[in-house]
Short mmCIF file of C-alpha atoms in Angstrom, two decimals:
data_model
loop_
_atom_site.label_atom_id
_atom_site.label_comp_id
_atom_site.label_asym_id
_atom_site.label_seq_id
_atom_site.Cartn_x
_atom_site.Cartn_y
_atom_site.Cartn_z
CA MET A 1 0.02 6.29 3.84
CA SER A 2 1.57 2.89 3.61
CA VAL A 3 1.13 1.29 0.21
CA ILE A 4 1.85 -2.14 1.64
CA SER A 5 -0.79 -1.60 4.28
CA ASP A 6 -3.22 -0.51 1.56
CA ILE A 7 -2.50 -3.56 -0.54
CA GLY A 8 -2.89 -5.74 2.54
CA ASP A 9 -6.25 -4.18 3.25
CA LEU A 10 -7.18 -4.68 -0.36
CA MET A 11 -6.42 -8.38 -0.23
CA LEU A 12 -7.81 -9.07 3.22
CA GLY A 13 -10.62 -6.57 3.18
CA ASP A 14 -11.95 -4.39 5.94
CA ALA A 15 -15.70 -4.71 5.95
CA ARG A 16 -16.12 -1.98 8.55
CA ALA A 17 -14.11 0.54 6.56
CA ASP A 18 -15.92 -0.46 3.37
CA ARG A 19 -19.27 0.24 4.91
CA VAL A 20 -18.60 3.88 5.67
CA VAL A 21 -19.15 4.77 2.02
CA PRO A 22 -22.59 3.99 0.57
CA PRO A 23 -22.32 1.09 -1.85
CA THR A 24 -24.48 2.49 -4.61
CA GLY A 25 -24.15 5.31 -7.05
CA PHE A 26 -23.64 5.93 -10.73
CA THR A 27 -19.87 5.72 -10.34
CA ALA A 28 -20.18 2.03 -9.51
CA THR A 29 -21.98 1.26 -12.75
CA LEU A 30 -19.68 3.59 -14.69
CA THR A 31 -16.56 1.93 -13.33
CA LEU A 32 -17.84 -1.57 -13.98
CA PHE A 33 -18.92 -0.78 -17.52
CA ALA A 34 -15.86 1.25 -18.49
CA SER A 35 -13.38 -1.24 -17.06
CA GLY A 36 -15.23 -4.07 -18.80
CA ALA A 37 -15.17 -2.24 -22.13
CA MET A 38 -11.50 -1.32 -21.72
CA ALA A 39 -10.59 -4.90 -20.88
CA PHE A 40 -12.49 -6.10 -23.96
CA LEU A 41 -10.47 -3.70 -26.13
CA ALA A 42 -7.24 -4.56 -24.33
CA VAL A 43 -7.67 -8.26 -25.08
CA PHE A 44 -8.16 -7.46 -28.76
CA ALA A 45 -5.09 -5.23 -28.73
CA LEU A 46 -3.18 -8.08 -27.13
CA ALA A 47 -4.45 -10.46 -29.79
CA LEU A 48 -3.35 -7.95 -32.43
CA ALA A 49 0.13 -7.81 -30.94
CA PHE A 50 0.40 -11.59 -30.91
CA ALA A 51 -1.02 -11.95 -34.43
CA THR A 52 1.42 -9.41 -35.85
CA GLY A 53 4.23 -11.15 -34.02
CA ARG A 54 3.30 -14.43 -35.67
CA LEU A 55 2.90 -12.70 -39.02
CA ALA A 56 6.36 -11.18 -38.75
CA GLU A 57 7.84 -14.55 -37.89
CA ARG A 58 6.04 -16.21 -40.79
CA TRP A 59 7.14 -13.59 -43.29
CA GLU A 60 10.68 -13.65 -42.03
CA GLY A 61 10.76 -17.41 -41.85
CA ALA A 62 9.35 -17.90 -45.32
CA LEU A 63 11.85 -15.58 -46.93
CA ALA A 64 14.80 -16.23 -44.71
CA GLN A 65 15.19 -19.87 -45.68
CA SER A 66 15.64 -19.21 -49.37
CA ALA A 67 17.72 -17.06 -51.73
CA THR A 68 18.03 -16.58 -55.45
CA ILE A 69 20.93 -16.06 -57.81
CA ARG A 70 20.08 -14.02 -60.90
CA LEU A 71 22.53 -14.64 -63.67
CA SER A 72 22.91 -12.43 -66.74
CA ALA A 73 25.79 -13.08 -69.07
CA PRO A 74 26.62 -12.74 -72.78
CA ASP A 75 25.48 -15.61 -75.00
CA GLY A 76 27.87 -18.50 -74.76
CA GLU A 77 28.95 -17.70 -71.23
CA VAL A 78 25.64 -18.35 -69.50
CA GLU A 79 25.99 -22.08 -69.11
CA ALA A 80 29.61 -21.83 -67.98
CA GLN A 81 28.75 -19.26 -65.32
CA ILE A 82 25.79 -21.36 -64.16
CA GLU A 83 28.12 -24.29 -63.71
CA ALA A 84 30.60 -22.13 -61.86
CA ALA A 85 27.88 -20.75 -59.60
CA LEU A 86 26.52 -24.24 -58.85
CA THR A 87 30.03 -25.42 -58.00
CA ILE A 88 30.51 -22.50 -55.63
CA LEU A 89 27.14 -23.15 -54.05
CA GLY A 90 27.97 -26.81 -53.62
CA GLN A 91 31.03 -25.77 -51.64
CA THR A 92 29.32 -23.10 -49.55
CA PRO A 93 28.47 -24.08 -45.98
CA GLY A 94 24.83 -23.37 -45.12
CA VAL A 95 23.49 -24.07 -48.60
CA ALA A 96 21.23 -27.13 -48.43
CA SER A 97 20.51 -27.30 -52.13
CA ALA A 98 20.66 -25.26 -55.31
CA ARG A 99 18.94 -25.82 -58.61
CA VAL A 100 18.55 -23.94 -61.85
CA MET A 101 14.95 -22.99 -62.50
CA SER A 102 13.59 -24.26 -65.79
CA GLN A 103 12.32 -21.86 -68.41
CA ALA A 104 8.81 -23.13 -67.75
CA GLU A 105 9.13 -22.20 -64.06
CA GLN A 106 10.46 -18.76 -64.95
CA ALA A 107 7.65 -18.27 -67.44
CA ALA A 108 5.17 -19.18 -64.68
CA LEU A 109 6.73 -16.57 -62.41
CA LEU A 110 6.43 -13.88 -65.08
CA ALA A 111 3.01 -14.94 -66.28
CA PRO A 112 1.07 -12.67 -63.89
CA TRP A 113 2.74 -9.64 -65.50
CA PHE A 114 3.38 -10.66 -69.12
CA GLY A 115 0.86 -13.41 -69.80
CA PRO A 116 1.34 -17.15 -70.33
CA ASP A 117 2.76 -16.96 -73.87
CA LEU A 118 5.96 -15.11 -73.11
CA PRO A 119 8.76 -16.33 -75.46
CA LEU A 120 11.54 -16.49 -72.91
CA ASP A 121 14.00 -17.94 -75.36
CA LEU A 122 13.76 -14.77 -77.45
CA LEU A 123 14.12 -12.35 -74.56
CA PRO A 124 17.25 -11.53 -72.53
CA VAL A 125 15.72 -12.79 -69.34
CA PRO A 126 18.31 -13.70 -66.68
CA ARG A 127 18.50 -17.29 -65.49
CA LEU A 128 17.54 -17.99 -61.90
CA ILE A 129 19.13 -20.38 -59.42
CA GLU A 130 16.99 -21.20 -56.41
CA ILE A 131 18.94 -21.74 -53.17
CA THR A 132 17.57 -23.50 -50.13
CA GLU A 133 19.43 -22.74 -46.92
CA THR A 134 20.15 -24.96 -43.97
CA GLY A 135 18.90 -23.80 -40.59
CA ALA A 136 22.22 -22.12 -39.88
CA GLY A 137 22.10 -20.15 -43.15
CA PHE A 138 25.10 -19.12 -45.25
CA ASP A 139 27.51 -16.20 -45.31
CA ALA A 140 25.90 -13.99 -47.97
CA GLU A 141 28.78 -11.55 -48.17
CA GLY A 142 31.35 -14.33 -48.63
CA LEU A 143 29.21 -15.95 -51.31
CA ARG A 144 28.82 -12.66 -53.16
CA PHE A 145 32.58 -12.20 -53.05
CA ARG A 146 33.23 -15.62 -54.58
CA LEU A 147 30.51 -15.23 -57.20
CA ALA A 148 31.96 -11.88 -58.26
CA GLY A 149 35.28 -13.60 -58.89
CA GLU A 150 34.16 -16.81 -60.60
CA ALA A 151 30.72 -16.04 -62.07
CA PRO A 152 30.68 -12.27 -62.61
CA GLY A 153 27.20 -12.30 -64.15
CA ALA A 154 25.65 -13.79 -61.01
CA VAL A 155 23.89 -11.57 -58.51
CA LEU A 156 22.87 -13.02 -55.15
CA ASP A 157 19.53 -11.93 -53.76
CA ASP A 158 19.14 -13.16 -50.19
CA HIS A 159 15.69 -11.50 -49.97
CA SER A 160 16.85 -9.14 -47.25
CA ARG A 161 15.59 -6.11 -49.12
CA TRP A 162 12.13 -7.72 -49.21
CA ARG A 163 12.36 -9.12 -45.76
CA ARG A 164 13.39 -5.90 -44.04
CA PRO A 165 10.33 -3.77 -44.91
CA LEU A 166 8.01 -6.69 -44.17
CA ALA A 167 9.66 -7.24 -40.81
CA GLU A 168 9.53 -3.50 -40.13
CA ALA A 169 5.84 -3.37 -41.03
CA ALA A 170 5.10 -6.30 -38.75
CA ALA A 171 7.15 -4.76 -35.94
CA ARG A 172 5.25 -1.50 -36.31
CA LEU A 173 1.96 -3.32 -36.17
CA ARG A 174 3.14 -5.06 -33.03
CA THR A 175 4.21 -1.70 -31.57
CA LEU A 176 0.79 -0.36 -32.48
CA GLY A 177 -0.78 -3.17 -30.48
CA VAL A 178 1.43 -2.46 -27.48
CA VAL A 179 0.80 1.30 -27.73
CA SER A 180 -2.92 0.55 -27.91
CA LEU A 181 -2.62 -1.44 -24.70
CA GLY A 182 -0.86 1.51 -23.06
CA LEU A 183 -3.49 3.95 -24.29
CA ILE A 184 -6.29 1.70 -23.07
CA GLY A 185 -4.62 1.48 -19.67
CA GLY A 186 -4.17 5.25 -19.59
CA ALA A 187 -7.77 5.87 -20.63
CA MET A 188 -8.94 3.48 -17.95
CA GLY A 189 -6.82 5.24 -15.35
CA ALA A 190 -8.22 8.62 -16.43
CA MET A 191 -11.78 7.33 -16.33
CA ILE A 192 -11.34 5.83 -12.87
CA THR A 193 -9.71 9.05 -11.67
CA LEU A 194 -12.77 10.99 -12.84
CA ALA A 195 -15.17 8.46 -11.33
CA ALA A 196 -13.27 8.47 -8.02
CA GLY A 197 -13.31 12.28 -8.01
CA ALA A 198 -17.05 12.26 -8.66
CA ALA A 199 -17.58 9.71 -5.90
CA LEU A 200 -15.57 11.80 -3.45
CA SER A 201 -17.55 14.91 -4.36
CA ALA A 202 -20.84 13.06 -4.06
CA ASN A 203 -19.82 11.83 -0.62
CA ALA A 204 -18.47 15.14 0.68
CA GLN A 205 -20.93 15.10 3.60
CA ILE A 206 -19.84 11.62 4.60
CA ILE A 207 -16.21 12.69 4.39
CA GLY A 208 -17.06 15.63 6.65
CA THR A 209 -18.63 13.29 9.19
CA LEU A 210 -15.69 10.92 9.08
CA ARG A 211 -13.31 13.79 9.69
CA LEU A 212 -15.47 15.01 12.54
CA VAL A 213 -14.92 11.71 14.34
CA GLY A 214 -11.17 11.70 13.70
CA ALA A 215 -10.74 9.83 10.42
CA ARG A 216 -7.40 10.35 8.74
CA ASP A 217 -7.24 10.89 4.98
CA VAL A 218 -5.66 7.46 4.64
CA PHE A 219 -8.75 5.80 6.14
CA ILE A 220 -11.15 7.70 3.89
CA ALA A 221 -9.06 7.12 0.77
CA ARG A 222 -8.73 3.42 1.57
CA ALA A 223 -12.48 2.90 1.50
CA PHE A 224 -12.66 4.39 -1.99
CA VAL A 225 -9.48 2.70 -3.25
CA ARG A 226 -10.66 -0.75 -2.26
CA ARG A 227 -14.08 -0.22 -3.76
CA PHE A 228 -12.83 1.09 -7.10
CA THR A 229 -10.08 -1.50 -7.37
CA LEU A 230 -12.49 -4.37 -6.82
CA ARG A 231 -15.03 -2.88 -9.22
CA ALA A 232 -12.39 -2.42 -11.91
CA ALA A 233 -11.14 -5.97 -11.38
CA ALA A 234 -14.67 -7.37 -11.59
CA GLY A 235 -15.63 -5.31 -14.63
CA SER A 236 -12.44 -6.12 -16.48
CA ALA A 237 -12.76 -9.82 -15.64
CA VAL A 238 -16.14 -9.84 -17.35
CA GLY A 239 -14.78 -7.81 -20.30
CA THR A 240 -11.79 -10.13 -20.60
CA ALA A 241 -13.96 -13.24 -20.54
CA ALA A 242 -16.25 -11.77 -23.21
CA ALA A 243 -13.31 -10.80 -25.43
CA MET A 244 -11.67 -14.21 -25.04
CA ALA A 245 -14.95 -15.88 -25.97
CA ALA A 246 -15.33 -13.58 -28.97
CA ILE A 247 -11.80 -14.35 -30.14
CA ALA A 248 -12.28 -18.06 -29.59
CA VAL A 249 -15.23 -18.13 -31.98
CA LEU A 250 -13.50 -16.10 -34.72
CA PRO A 251 -13.22 -18.06 -38.00
CA PRO A 252 -10.06 -20.19 -37.92
CA ALA A 253 -7.07 -19.11 -39.99
CA GLY A 254 -6.16 -21.55 -42.72
CA GLY A 255 -3.31 -21.74 -45.18
CA GLU A 256 -2.60 -18.39 -46.76
CA THR A 257 -5.71 -16.72 -45.43
CA SER A 258 -5.68 -13.05 -44.65
CA PHE A 259 -4.07 -11.54 -41.61
CA LEU A 260 -7.34 -10.73 -39.87
CA THR A 261 -8.47 -14.34 -39.71
CA GLY A 262 -5.23 -15.08 -37.86
CA LEU A 263 -6.20 -12.66 -35.05
CA GLY A 264 -6.24 -14.52 -31.77
CA PHE A 265 -4.18 -16.51 -29.33
CA ARG A 266 -2.48 -19.85 -29.73
CA GLY A 267 -1.36 -22.27 -27.05
CA LEU A 268 0.09 -20.57 -24.01
CA GLU A 269 -0.75 -17.16 -25.45
CA TRP A 270 -4.22 -17.71 -23.99
CA VAL A 271 -2.70 -17.14 -20.54
CA TRP A 272 -1.81 -13.54 -21.34
CA PRO A 273 -5.37 -12.10 -21.42
CA LEU A 274 -5.82 -13.39 -17.87
CA ALA A 275 -3.38 -10.69 -16.78
CA VAL A 276 -5.73 -7.95 -18.04
CA PRO A 277 -8.01 -7.88 -14.93
CA VAL A 278 -4.93 -7.89 -12.70
CA VAL A 279 -3.38 -4.97 -14.59
CA ALA A 280 -6.76 -3.20 -14.55
CA ALA A 281 -6.93 -3.62 -10.78
CA ILE A 282 -3.42 -2.23 -10.39
CA VAL A 283 -4.29 0.76 -12.60
CA ALA A 284 -7.49 1.33 -10.62
CA PHE A 285 -5.64 1.05 -7.31
CA TRP A 286 -3.12 3.73 -8.19
CA ALA A 287 -5.57 5.97 -10.05
CA THR A 288 -8.04 5.97 -7.15
CA ARG A 289 -5.36 6.32 -4.51
CA LEU A 290 -3.75 9.33 -6.18
CA ALA A 291 -7.12 10.92 -7.03
CA ALA A 292 -8.53 10.37 -3.54
CA LEU A 293 -5.52 11.75 -1.69
CA ALA A 294 -5.29 14.74 -4.04
CA ARG A 295 -9.01 15.47 -3.66
CA LEU A 296 -8.99 15.04 0.12
CA ARG A 297 -6.18 17.57 0.38
CA THR A 298 -8.42 20.14 -1.30
CA LEU A 299 -11.42 19.48 0.94
CA PRO A 300 -11.60 21.52 4.16
CA MET B 1 -6.62 21.40 27.16
CA ILE B 2 -8.00 23.82 24.61
CA GLU B 3 -6.99 27.43 24.62
CA LEU B 4 -7.87 30.26 22.26
CA LYS B 5 -5.35 33.10 22.35
CA ASP B 6 -6.46 36.46 20.96
CA VAL B 7 -8.33 34.69 18.16
CA GLY B 8 -9.97 36.61 15.35
CA MET B 9 -12.18 35.22 12.61
CA ASN B 10 -13.28 37.08 9.51
CA TYR B 11 -16.12 35.96 7.27
CA GLY B 12 -16.89 37.58 3.92
CA GLY B 13 -15.17 40.81 4.75
CA GLY B 14 -16.80 41.07 8.19
CA THR B 15 -15.34 40.31 11.59
CA LEU B 16 -17.17 37.52 13.39
CA LEU B 17 -14.77 37.03 16.26
CA ASP B 18 -12.28 39.60 17.44
CA GLY B 19 -9.53 39.06 19.97
CA VAL B 20 -11.20 36.11 21.69
CA SER B 21 -9.22 34.44 24.45
CA LEU B 22 -10.64 31.41 26.17
CA ALA B 23 -9.24 28.49 28.15
CA LEU B 24 -11.04 25.19 28.69
CA PRO B 25 -9.13 23.39 31.43
CA GLN B 26 -9.71 19.78 32.41
CA GLY B 27 -12.96 19.13 34.25
CA SER B 28 -14.44 22.53 33.45
CA PHE B 29 -18.02 23.14 32.34
CA HIS B 30 -18.67 26.08 30.05
CA PHE B 31 -21.79 27.37 28.41
CA LEU B 32 -21.48 29.61 25.40
CA THR B 33 -24.48 31.72 24.63
CA GLY B 34 -25.44 34.61 22.44
CA PRO B 35 -27.87 35.46 19.64
CA SER B 36 -28.05 33.46 16.43
CA GLY B 37 -25.22 34.36 14.09
CA ALA B 38 -23.08 35.74 16.90
CA GLY B 39 -20.34 33.17 16.22
CA LYS B 40 -21.05 30.35 18.69
CA THR B 41 -20.72 27.59 16.13
CA THR B 42 -17.66 29.24 14.63
CA LEU B 43 -15.99 29.37 18.02
CA LEU B 44 -16.78 25.69 18.59
CA LYS B 45 -15.39 24.80 15.17
CA LEU B 46 -12.20 26.60 16.10
CA CYS B 47 -12.04 24.46 19.23
CA TYR B 48 -12.36 21.17 17.36
CA LEU B 49 -10.13 22.36 14.53
CA GLU B 50 -12.66 22.42 11.73
CA LEU B 51 -11.73 26.05 11.19
CA ARG B 52 -8.45 27.87 11.49
CA PRO B 53 -8.48 31.37 12.95
CA THR B 54 -7.77 34.39 10.79
CA THR B 55 -5.64 35.82 13.56
CA GLY B 56 -4.42 34.56 16.91
CA GLN B 57 -3.71 31.01 17.92
CA VAL B 58 -5.59 27.92 19.02
CA GLU B 59 -3.81 25.41 21.21
CA VAL B 60 -5.13 21.89 21.69
CA PHE B 61 -3.63 19.65 24.33
CA GLY B 62 -0.62 21.94 24.58
CA GLU B 63 0.10 21.98 20.85
CA PRO B 64 -0.48 25.02 18.61
CA ALA B 65 -3.09 23.95 16.06
CA GLY B 66 -1.06 25.60 13.33
CA ASN B 67 1.68 23.04 13.93
CA LEU B 68 -0.62 20.10 13.32
CA ASP B 69 -0.69 18.44 9.93
CA ARG B 70 -3.82 16.71 8.62
CA ASP B 71 -3.07 13.51 10.53
CA GLY B 72 -2.34 15.54 13.64
CA VAL B 73 -5.72 17.24 13.41
CA ALA B 74 -7.43 13.87 12.97
CA LYS B 75 -5.69 12.47 16.04
CA ALA B 76 -6.57 15.55 18.10
CA ARG B 77 -10.22 15.19 17.11
CA ARG B 78 -10.26 11.70 18.57
CA ARG B 79 -9.63 13.35 21.93
CA ILE B 80 -12.48 15.82 21.41
CA GLY B 81 -16.05 14.52 21.37
CA VAL B 82 -18.22 16.66 19.14
CA VAL B 83 -22.00 16.81 19.21
CA HIS B 84 -22.77 18.63 16.01
CA GLN B 85 -25.83 20.81 15.64
CA ASP B 86 -27.31 18.55 12.93
CA CYS B 87 -25.70 15.40 14.36
CA GLN B 88 -24.01 14.44 11.06
CA PHE B 89 -24.67 10.74 10.82
CA LEU B 90 -23.97 8.32 8.02
CA ASP B 91 -27.57 7.69 7.04
CA HIS B 92 -26.90 4.32 5.41
CA LEU B 93 -25.53 2.79 8.63
CA PRO B 94 -27.57 1.65 11.66
CA ILE B 95 -27.26 3.95 14.63
CA VAL B 96 -25.13 1.46 16.56
CA GLU B 97 -22.56 1.56 13.77
CA ASN B 98 -22.71 5.34 13.70
CA ILE B 99 -21.98 5.42 17.41
CA ALA B 100 -19.08 3.00 16.90
CA LEU B 101 -17.69 5.02 13.98
CA PRO B 102 -14.93 6.76 15.98
CA LEU B 103 -13.66 3.32 17.02
CA VAL B 104 -13.65 2.14 13.42
CA VAL B 105 -11.76 5.15 12.06
CA ALA B 106 -9.25 4.84 14.89
CA GLY B 107 -8.67 1.19 13.95
CA ARG B 108 -9.96 -0.10 17.29
CA ASP B 109 -11.50 -3.54 17.56
CA THR B 110 -15.23 -2.91 17.83
CA ALA B 111 -15.86 -6.50 18.92
CA ALA B 112 -13.67 -5.92 21.96
CA GLU B 113 -15.60 -2.73 22.67
CA ALA B 114 -19.00 -4.39 22.34
CA GLY B 115 -19.56 -4.21 26.11
CA ASN B 116 -18.84 -0.49 26.23
CA LEU B 117 -21.05 0.05 23.22
CA ALA B 118 -23.94 -1.78 24.86
CA GLU B 119 -23.46 0.24 28.04
CA LEU B 120 -23.43 3.44 26.06
CA LEU B 121 -26.62 2.50 24.24
CA ALA B 122 -28.25 1.74 27.59
CA TRP B 123 -26.90 4.97 29.13
CA THR B 124 -28.43 7.03 26.31
CA GLY B 125 -31.61 4.93 26.25
CA LEU B 126 -31.08 3.76 22.69
CA THR B 127 -30.70 0.01 23.16
CA HIS B 128 -33.99 -0.70 21.45
CA ARG B 129 -33.11 1.60 18.55
CA ALA B 130 -29.62 0.20 17.92
CA GLU B 131 -30.39 -1.17 14.47
CA ALA B 132 -32.49 1.77 13.31
CA LEU B 133 -31.17 4.02 10.59
CA PRO B 134 -30.57 7.68 11.58
CA PRO B 135 -33.49 9.05 9.52
CA GLU B 136 -35.79 6.73 11.48
CA LEU B 137 -34.89 8.35 14.82
CA SER B 138 -36.61 11.24 16.52
CA GLY B 139 -34.75 14.49 17.15
CA GLY B 140 -34.05 13.57 20.77
CA GLU B 141 -32.85 10.10 19.86
CA ARG B 142 -30.51 11.57 17.26
CA GLN B 143 -29.07 14.02 19.79
CA ARG B 144 -28.52 11.23 22.31
CA ALA B 145 -26.93 9.06 19.64
CA ALA B 146 -24.66 11.98 18.69
CA LEU B 147 -23.68 12.32 22.34
CA ALA B 148 -23.00 8.57 22.56
CA ARG B 149 -20.79 8.80 19.48
CA ALA B 150 -19.00 11.80 20.95
CA VAL B 151 -18.03 9.97 24.12
CA ILE B 152 -17.30 6.45 22.89
CA MET B 153 -13.59 7.21 22.54
CA SER B 154 -13.52 8.54 26.12
CA PRO B 155 -12.52 12.00 24.92
CA GLU B 156 -11.05 14.51 27.28
CA ILE B 157 -13.44 17.24 26.22
CA ILE B 158 -17.01 17.31 24.91
CA VAL B 159 -18.02 20.11 22.57
CA ALA B 160 -21.77 20.31 21.93
CA ASP B 161 -23.46 22.71 19.56
CA GLU B 162 -27.08 23.36 20.48
CA PRO B 163 -27.58 19.79 21.76
CA THR B 164 -31.11 20.59 22.93
CA GLY B 165 -32.07 22.70 19.95
CA ASN B 166 -34.47 20.21 18.40
CA VAL B 167 -35.80 18.34 21.41
CA ASP B 168 -38.61 18.78 23.88
CA TRP B 169 -38.15 19.84 27.51
CA GLU B 170 -38.05 16.33 28.90
CA MET B 171 -35.40 15.27 26.41
CA SER B 172 -33.34 18.41 27.05
CA GLN B 173 -33.32 17.49 30.75
CA ARG B 174 -32.12 14.03 29.90
CA LEU B 175 -29.34 15.36 27.67
CA LEU B 176 -28.28 17.84 30.33
CA ALA B 177 -28.11 15.03 32.86
CA LEU B 178 -25.85 13.07 30.54
CA LEU B 179 -23.54 16.06 30.05
CA LEU B 180 -23.39 16.69 33.80
CA GLU B 181 -22.54 13.04 34.39
CA LEU B 182 -19.71 13.23 31.85
CA ASN B 183 -18.39 16.33 33.60
CA ARG B 184 -18.50 14.54 36.94
CA MET B 185 -16.38 11.82 35.31
CA GLY B 186 -13.70 14.46 34.70
CA ARG B 187 -14.49 15.47 31.15
CA SER B 188 -14.43 19.13 30.16
CA VAL B 189 -17.68 20.25 28.58
CA LEU B 190 -18.37 23.20 26.31
CA VAL B 191 -21.99 23.68 25.28
CA ALA B 192 -23.16 26.34 22.87
CA THR B 193 -26.81 27.13 23.43
CA HIS B 194 -29.29 29.95 23.60
CA ASP B 195 -31.53 27.93 25.90
CA LEU B 196 -31.17 30.08 29.03
CA THR B 197 -33.45 27.80 31.04
CA LEU B 198 -31.07 24.94 30.43
CA ILE B 199 -28.16 27.08 31.61
CA ARG B 200 -29.98 28.13 34.78
CA GLN B 201 -30.84 24.52 35.60
CA ALA B 202 -27.29 23.39 35.00
CA LYS B 203 -25.90 26.10 37.24
CA THR B 204 -27.87 24.69 40.15
CA LYS B 205 -26.00 21.41 39.74
CA VAL B 206 -22.51 22.32 38.55
CA ALA B 207 -20.12 25.23 38.76
CA ALA B 208 -20.58 26.11 35.12
CA ARG B 209 -19.01 29.20 33.64
CA VAL B 210 -21.31 31.04 31.25
CA LEU B 211 -19.81 33.00 28.39
CA ARG B 212 -21.63 35.29 26.01
CA ILE B 213 -20.56 36.31 22.52
CA ARG B 214 -21.40 39.91 21.76
CA ASN B 215 -20.02 41.99 18.91
CA GLY B 216 -17.31 39.45 18.21
CA LYS B 217 -16.09 39.44 21.81
CA VAL B 218 -16.51 36.76 24.44
CA GLU B 219 -17.44 37.99 27.90
CA ALA B 220 -18.62 36.44 31.10
CA ALA B 221 -22.42 36.51 31.33
CA GLY B 222 -23.82 38.51 34.18
CA ALA B 223 -26.63 38.10 36.62
CA ASP B 224 -29.22 38.64 33.88
CA LEU B 225 -29.15 34.88 33.35
#
């Protein structure tokens, strides 16, 4: 059986071959509905993958462009080490700016945990230097090495230990979205295989007649393959359109709103869901083709 | 063209056919008779490769059937016109499309064959019923349509299973005339029937060989016909 010939028939159509199988039956409705539902879910899984991708970029971007130096030193050495650290930072390529956070800013950072009346001047709280990076970033290891030599109380935190788990979580969410797409495709293939098997069984008498007049398995399979592929494409096109409409009317994400309100597509990402009916048709083509040929081999 | 060599066929632990040898050369006319359940239909199915023998060998067009793969069987069937006992139509298609079905499955251009199709409809007297669905036809019309479908590919042999089983006398005469005409055109014909009157009438017009299945064996029928 030539796959190319099958695909050609699929695109061009063969009305005569199509007509040998009755057009109605529960498998038609089942295939349309299931492929529509699967496409609907697939579009949401795709949106999830894109949203988590954006989330990962945002988290990484927000933390990657800044770093902090935490400086703890004995009384009397603090100011000297701050000066030394600022001098080093001023000489470090990739550092756009560096400033010492005021006690009021530090108190504001600690307020959620210790309350607004924290007497910072009485507590051995380290001083913080906020670093803003250039786009190219700086050499963290080199900076640490210099700080260790000239401001031994300074500890550089480039946020990587915060960034890494966040990036990993986002990557796993994205993987989850992709795995969901795979599972949806697999489930759709399984469903179409079952529906094609049921259709072949229901049409066993017709298959017998076709064989009586000299039909090869390829001819019989082709009639079913074309039908199921077109049904799956049509059903998934409707499901895709419905899902895209549903996503389009989701509440818009704004500012620091939650992740879920950011679910959706932006810009050219809207093109991706249009591939869902095409992929569904490809899945249906192969599922039906394999199921039909396997089933026909078992029929006398 | 079709030859059965020492063929045996077992069904459900019993022996239906035992050591049957039969040759259907080109241009021959054979009747196969015998009581119901004797194995007439089974023998025909062996001839058009719907069944494979338990023992022995079937050769079609010089090729052992056992050597044919599924595509090979399909191609061989295009050279054998079969008139099935219950006609086996696709009930959702008009009768003209049912008759043209062998052309469609063979990938032939039905538009180019439209003239032949029209002639065939006229020959079988079904022109006015061309667009009717199979369930709308009478028994005789169905049998004639089945015969038309069997010959549209110009097969080398016609195998008919009780073609006059469900029709009246007049229609059986018409069907017999069609089969005799096909035989005169050089086609081999094998008809399974227990209509002895039909056989006697045919023998007055063609040198038909009459075979009888009895106790799993095929033998030449005697003068009792």
